[in-house]
C-alpha positions as YAML, in Angstrom:
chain: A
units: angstrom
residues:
- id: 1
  name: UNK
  ca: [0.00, 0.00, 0.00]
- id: 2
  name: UNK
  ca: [1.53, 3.47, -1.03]
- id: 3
  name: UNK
  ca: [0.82, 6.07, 1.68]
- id: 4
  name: UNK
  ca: [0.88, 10.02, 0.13]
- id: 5
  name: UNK
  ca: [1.10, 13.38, 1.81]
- id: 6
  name: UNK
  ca: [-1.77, 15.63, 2.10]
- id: 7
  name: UNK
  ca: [-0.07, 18.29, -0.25]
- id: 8
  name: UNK
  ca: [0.30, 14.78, -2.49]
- id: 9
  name: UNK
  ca: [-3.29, 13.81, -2.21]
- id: 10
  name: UNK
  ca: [-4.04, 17.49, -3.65]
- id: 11
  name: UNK
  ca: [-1.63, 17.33, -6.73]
- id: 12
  name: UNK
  ca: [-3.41, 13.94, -7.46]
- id: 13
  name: UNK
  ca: [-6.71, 14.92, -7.77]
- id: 14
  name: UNK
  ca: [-5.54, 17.63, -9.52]
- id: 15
  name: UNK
  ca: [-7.29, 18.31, -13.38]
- id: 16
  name: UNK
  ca: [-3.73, 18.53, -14.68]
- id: 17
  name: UNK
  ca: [-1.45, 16.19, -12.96]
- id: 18
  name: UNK
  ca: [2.25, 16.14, -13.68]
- id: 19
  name: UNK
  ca: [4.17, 13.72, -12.33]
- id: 20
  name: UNK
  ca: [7.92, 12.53, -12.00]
- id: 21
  name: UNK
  ca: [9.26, 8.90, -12.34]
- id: 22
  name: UNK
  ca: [12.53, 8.39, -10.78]
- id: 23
  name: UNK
  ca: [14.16, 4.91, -10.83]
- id: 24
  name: UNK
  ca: [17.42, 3.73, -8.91]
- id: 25
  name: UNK
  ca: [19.85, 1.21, -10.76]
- id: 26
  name: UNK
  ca: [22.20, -0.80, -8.87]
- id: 27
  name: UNK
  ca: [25.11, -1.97, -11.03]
- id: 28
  name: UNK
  ca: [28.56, -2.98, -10.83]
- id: 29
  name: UNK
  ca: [30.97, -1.39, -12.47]
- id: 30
  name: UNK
  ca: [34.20, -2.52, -14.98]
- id: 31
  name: UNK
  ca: [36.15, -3.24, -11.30]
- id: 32
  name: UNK
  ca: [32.63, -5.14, -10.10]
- id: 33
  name: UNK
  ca: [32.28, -2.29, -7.18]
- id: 34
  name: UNK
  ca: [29.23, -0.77, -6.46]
- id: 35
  name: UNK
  ca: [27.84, 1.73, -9.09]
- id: 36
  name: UNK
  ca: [24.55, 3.23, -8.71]
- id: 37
  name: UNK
  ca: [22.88, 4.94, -11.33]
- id: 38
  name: UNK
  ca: [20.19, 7.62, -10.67]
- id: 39
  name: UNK
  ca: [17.43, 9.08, -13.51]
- id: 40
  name: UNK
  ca: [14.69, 10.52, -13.85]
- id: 41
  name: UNK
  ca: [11.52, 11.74, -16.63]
- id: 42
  name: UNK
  ca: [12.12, 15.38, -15.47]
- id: 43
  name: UNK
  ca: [13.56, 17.83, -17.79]
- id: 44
  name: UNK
  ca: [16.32, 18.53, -15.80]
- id: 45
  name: UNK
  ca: [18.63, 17.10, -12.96]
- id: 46
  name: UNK
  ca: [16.58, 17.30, -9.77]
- id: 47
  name: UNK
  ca: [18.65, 16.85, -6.16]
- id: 48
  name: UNK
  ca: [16.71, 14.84, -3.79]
- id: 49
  name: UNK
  ca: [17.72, 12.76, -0.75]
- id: 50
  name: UNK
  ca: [21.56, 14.35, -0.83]
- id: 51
  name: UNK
  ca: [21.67, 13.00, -4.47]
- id: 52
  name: UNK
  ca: [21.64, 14.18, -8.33]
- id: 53
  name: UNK
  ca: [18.78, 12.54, -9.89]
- id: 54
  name: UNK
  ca: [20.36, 12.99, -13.96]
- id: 55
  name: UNK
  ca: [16.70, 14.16, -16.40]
- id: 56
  name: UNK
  ca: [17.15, 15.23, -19.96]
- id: 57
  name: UNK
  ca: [15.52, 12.55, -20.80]
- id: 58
  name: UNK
  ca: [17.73, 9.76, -19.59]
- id: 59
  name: UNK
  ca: [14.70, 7.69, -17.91]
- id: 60
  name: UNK
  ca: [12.59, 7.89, -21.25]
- id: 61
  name: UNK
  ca: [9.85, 6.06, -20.32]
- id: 62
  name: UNK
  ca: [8.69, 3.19, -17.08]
- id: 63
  name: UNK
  ca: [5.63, 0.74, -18.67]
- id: 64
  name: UNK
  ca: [3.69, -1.94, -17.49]
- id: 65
  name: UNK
  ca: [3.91, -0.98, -13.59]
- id: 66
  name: UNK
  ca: [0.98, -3.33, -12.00]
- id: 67
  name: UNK
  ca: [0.23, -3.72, -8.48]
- id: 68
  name: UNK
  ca: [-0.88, -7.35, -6.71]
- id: 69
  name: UNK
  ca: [-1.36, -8.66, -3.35]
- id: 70
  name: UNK
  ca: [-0.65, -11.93, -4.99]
- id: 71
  name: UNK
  ca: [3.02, -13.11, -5.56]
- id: 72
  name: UNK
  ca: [2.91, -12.45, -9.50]
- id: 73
  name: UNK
  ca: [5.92, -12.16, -11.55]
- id: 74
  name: UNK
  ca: [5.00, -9.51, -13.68]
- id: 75
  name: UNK
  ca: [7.75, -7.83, -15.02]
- id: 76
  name: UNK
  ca: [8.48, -4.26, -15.49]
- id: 77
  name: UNK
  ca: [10.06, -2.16, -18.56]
- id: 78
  name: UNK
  ca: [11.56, 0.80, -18.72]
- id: 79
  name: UNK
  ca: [13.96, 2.68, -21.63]
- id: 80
  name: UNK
  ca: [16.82, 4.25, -20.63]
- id: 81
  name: UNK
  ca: [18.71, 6.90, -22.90]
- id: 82
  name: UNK
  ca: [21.61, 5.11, -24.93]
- id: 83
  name: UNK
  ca: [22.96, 8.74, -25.20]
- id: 84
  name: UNK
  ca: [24.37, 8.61, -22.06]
- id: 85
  name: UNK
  ca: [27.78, 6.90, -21.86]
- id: 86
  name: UNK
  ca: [27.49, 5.80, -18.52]
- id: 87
  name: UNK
  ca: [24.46, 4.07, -18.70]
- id: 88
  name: UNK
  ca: [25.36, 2.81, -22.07]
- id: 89
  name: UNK
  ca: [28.88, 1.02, -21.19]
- id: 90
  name: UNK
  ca: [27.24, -0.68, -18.53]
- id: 91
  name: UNK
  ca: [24.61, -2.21, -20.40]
- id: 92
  name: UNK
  ca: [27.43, -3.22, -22.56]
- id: 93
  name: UNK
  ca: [29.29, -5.05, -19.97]
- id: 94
  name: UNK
  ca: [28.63, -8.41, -18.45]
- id: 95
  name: UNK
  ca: [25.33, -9.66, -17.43]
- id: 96
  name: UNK
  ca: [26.76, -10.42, -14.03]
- id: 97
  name: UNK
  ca: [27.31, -6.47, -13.43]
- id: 98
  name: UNK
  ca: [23.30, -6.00, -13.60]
- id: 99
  name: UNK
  ca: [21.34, -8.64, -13.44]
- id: 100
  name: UNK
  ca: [19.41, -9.78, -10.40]
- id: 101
  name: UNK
  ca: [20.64, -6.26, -8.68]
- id: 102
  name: UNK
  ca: [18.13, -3.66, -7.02]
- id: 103
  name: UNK
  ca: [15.79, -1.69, -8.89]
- id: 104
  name: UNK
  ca: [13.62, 1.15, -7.34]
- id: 105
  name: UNK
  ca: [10.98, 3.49, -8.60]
- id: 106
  name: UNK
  ca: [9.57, 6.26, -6.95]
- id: 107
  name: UNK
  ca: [7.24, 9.01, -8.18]
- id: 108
  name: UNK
  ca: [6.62, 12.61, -6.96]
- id: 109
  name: UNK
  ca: [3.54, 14.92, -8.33]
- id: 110
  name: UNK
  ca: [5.15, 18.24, -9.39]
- id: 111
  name: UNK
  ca: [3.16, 21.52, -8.56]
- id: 112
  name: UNK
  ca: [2.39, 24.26, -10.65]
- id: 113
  name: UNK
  ca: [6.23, 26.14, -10.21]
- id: 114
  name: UNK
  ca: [7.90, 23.11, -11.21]
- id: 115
  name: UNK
  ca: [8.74, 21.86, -7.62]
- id: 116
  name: UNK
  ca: [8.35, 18.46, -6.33]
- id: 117
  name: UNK
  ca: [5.69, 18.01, -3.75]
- id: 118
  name: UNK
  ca: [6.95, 16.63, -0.13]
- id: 119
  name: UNK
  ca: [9.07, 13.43, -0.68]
- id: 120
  name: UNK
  ca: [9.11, 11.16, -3.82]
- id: 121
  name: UNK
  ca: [7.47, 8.15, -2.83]
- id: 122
  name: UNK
  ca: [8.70, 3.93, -3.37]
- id: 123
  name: UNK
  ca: [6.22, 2.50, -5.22]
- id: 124
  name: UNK
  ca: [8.30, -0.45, -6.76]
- id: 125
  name: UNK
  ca: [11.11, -2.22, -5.82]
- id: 126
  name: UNK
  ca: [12.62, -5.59, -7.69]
- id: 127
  name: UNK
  ca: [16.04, -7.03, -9.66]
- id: 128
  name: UNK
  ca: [17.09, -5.95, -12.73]
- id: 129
  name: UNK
  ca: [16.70, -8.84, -15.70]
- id: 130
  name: UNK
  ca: [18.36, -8.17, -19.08]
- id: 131
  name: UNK
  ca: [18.96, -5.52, -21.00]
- id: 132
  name: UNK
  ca: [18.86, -5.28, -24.85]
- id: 133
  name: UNK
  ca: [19.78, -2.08, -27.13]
- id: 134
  name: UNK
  ca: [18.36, -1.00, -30.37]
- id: 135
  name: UNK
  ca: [19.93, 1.54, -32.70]
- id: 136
  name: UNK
  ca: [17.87, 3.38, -35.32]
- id: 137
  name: UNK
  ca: [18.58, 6.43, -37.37]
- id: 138
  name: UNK
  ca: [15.55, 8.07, -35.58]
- id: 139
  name: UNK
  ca: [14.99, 6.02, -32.09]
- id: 140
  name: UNK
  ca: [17.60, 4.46, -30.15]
- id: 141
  name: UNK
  ca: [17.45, 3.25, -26.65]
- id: 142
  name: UNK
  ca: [17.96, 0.58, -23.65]
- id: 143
  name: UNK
  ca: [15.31, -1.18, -22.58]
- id: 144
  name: UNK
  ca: [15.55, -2.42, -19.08]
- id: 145
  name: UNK
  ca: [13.08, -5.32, -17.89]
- id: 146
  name: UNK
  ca: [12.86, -5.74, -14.01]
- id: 147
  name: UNK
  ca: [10.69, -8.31, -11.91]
- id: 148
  name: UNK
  ca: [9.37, -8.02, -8.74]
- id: 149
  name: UNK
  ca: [11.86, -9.35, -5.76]
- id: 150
  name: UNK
  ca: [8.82, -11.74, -4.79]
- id: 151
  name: UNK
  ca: [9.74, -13.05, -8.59]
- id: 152
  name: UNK
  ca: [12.62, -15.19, -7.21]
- id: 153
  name: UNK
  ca: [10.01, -17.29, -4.93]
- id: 154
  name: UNK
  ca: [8.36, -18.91, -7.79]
- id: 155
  name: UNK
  ca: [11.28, -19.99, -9.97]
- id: 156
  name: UNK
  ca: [12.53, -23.48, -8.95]
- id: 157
  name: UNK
  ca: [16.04, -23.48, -7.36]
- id: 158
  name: UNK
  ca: [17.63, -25.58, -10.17]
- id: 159
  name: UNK
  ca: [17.07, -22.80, -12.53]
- id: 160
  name: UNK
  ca: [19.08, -20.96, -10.53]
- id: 161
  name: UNK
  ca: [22.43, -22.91, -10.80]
- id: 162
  name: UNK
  ca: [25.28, -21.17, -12.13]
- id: 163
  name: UNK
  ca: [28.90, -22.28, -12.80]
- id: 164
  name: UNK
  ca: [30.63, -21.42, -9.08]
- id: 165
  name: UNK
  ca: [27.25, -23.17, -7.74]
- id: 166
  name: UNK
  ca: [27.70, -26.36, -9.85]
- id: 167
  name: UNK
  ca: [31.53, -26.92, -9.91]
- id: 168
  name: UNK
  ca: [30.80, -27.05, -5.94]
- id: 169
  name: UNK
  ca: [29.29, -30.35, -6.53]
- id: 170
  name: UNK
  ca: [30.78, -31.38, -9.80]
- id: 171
  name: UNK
  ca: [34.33, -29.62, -9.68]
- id: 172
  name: UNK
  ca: [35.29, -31.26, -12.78]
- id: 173
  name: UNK
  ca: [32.24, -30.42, -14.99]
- id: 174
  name: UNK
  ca: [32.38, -27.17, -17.12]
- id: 175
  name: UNK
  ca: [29.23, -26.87, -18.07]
- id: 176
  name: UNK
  ca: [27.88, -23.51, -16.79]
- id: 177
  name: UNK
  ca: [31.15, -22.04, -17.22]
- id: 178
  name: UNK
  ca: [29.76, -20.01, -19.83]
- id: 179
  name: UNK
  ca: [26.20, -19.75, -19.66]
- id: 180
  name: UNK
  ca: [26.03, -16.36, -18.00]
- id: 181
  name: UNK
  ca: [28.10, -15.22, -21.50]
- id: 182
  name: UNK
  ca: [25.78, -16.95, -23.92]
- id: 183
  name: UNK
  ca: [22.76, -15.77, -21.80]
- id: 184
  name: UNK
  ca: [24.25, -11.80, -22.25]
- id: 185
  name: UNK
  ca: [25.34, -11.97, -25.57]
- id: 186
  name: UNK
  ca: [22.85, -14.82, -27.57]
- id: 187
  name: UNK
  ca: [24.64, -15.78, -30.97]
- id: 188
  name: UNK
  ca: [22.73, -16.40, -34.09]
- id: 189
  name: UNK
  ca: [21.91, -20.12, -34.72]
- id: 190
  name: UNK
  ca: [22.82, -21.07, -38.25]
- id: 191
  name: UNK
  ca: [20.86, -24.21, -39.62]
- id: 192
  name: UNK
  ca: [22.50, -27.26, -41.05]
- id: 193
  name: UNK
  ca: [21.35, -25.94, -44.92]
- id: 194
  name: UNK
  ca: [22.55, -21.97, -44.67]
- id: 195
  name: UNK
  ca: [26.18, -23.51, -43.73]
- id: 196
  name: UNK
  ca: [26.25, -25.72, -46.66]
- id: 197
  name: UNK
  ca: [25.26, -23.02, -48.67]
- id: 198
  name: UNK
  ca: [28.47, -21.32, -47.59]
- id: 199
  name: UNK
  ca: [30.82, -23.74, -48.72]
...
């Protein structure tokens, strides 16, 4: 359940209602330490909570955002700006450095000077999933898809194995040593026909 401010509850109900989207990214960076990214849909850098939330259009857009008392996995995308190079060379990097880290969104009504009411509130928290980039000559962007935390409750543990997990039991078997790879950068499967047709 979200709980909002008075001074909130007024913006809301509010004929025009404009509204900021922040979302906070926990990644690793090229070293694997601890890199946080902050955005937001404002169109400019707000500071809030003794931080630089970065706007211009770096958080383009959060879809799909549905609340449940039930554990559900539904996931949630956003599209980050490829223009920005941070952003960008870490969804270039390893899988490892963002997937199944923290995700947060909060959201803040703005009032009529531009100024956001009281204190942007959580209203989703979950992992970070996988990440894909598309370049166009018009549109180009990340898109980012999240699940909910509660997500990792309903997957059985075996899908969960990875290759530090498995050579614990099997030290001598190699078989996940490069799944997380292949998972972050899928290859194009060529048929039996297409390579004969090479030769």
């Amino acid at each position: 359940m979200i709980t909002v401010s008075s001074g909130q509850q007024t913006q809301f109900e509010a004929r025009h209602l404009r509204l900021v989207l922040f979302a906070q990214l926990e990644f690793l960076d090229g070293a694997f330490a601890p890199a946080t990214i902050r955005v937001s849909t404002w169109n400019h850098d707000i500071t809030w909570g003794g931080f630089t939330w970065q706007g211009l259009g770096n958080l383009v857009s959060i879809q799909d955002v549905k609340g449940s008392e039930a554990l559900e996995t539904n996931s949630v995308d956003m599209k980050l700006n490829v223009g920005n190079s941070t952003i960008l060379g870490l969804a270039l990097g390893e899988a490892e450095r963002y997937r199944g880290k923290a995700a947060i969104l909060y959201m803040c009504p703005v009032n009529d000077g531009g100024v956001l009411v009281d204190t942007p509130i959580t209203f989703w928290t979950g992992e970070m999933d996988s990440m894909a980039l598309t370049y166009g000559q018009e549109n180009s962007e990340i898109a980012l898809r999240c699940f909910p935390t509660s997500s990792r409750l309903s997957r059985p543990s075996g899908l969960r194995a990875n290759h530090e997990q498995h050579i614990q039991n099997y030290p001598t078997e190699l078989g996940f040593q490069y799944l997380a790879d292949l998972i972050a950068h899928p290859q194009v499967w060529l048929t039996k026909t297409f390579q004969a047709s090479l030769v």
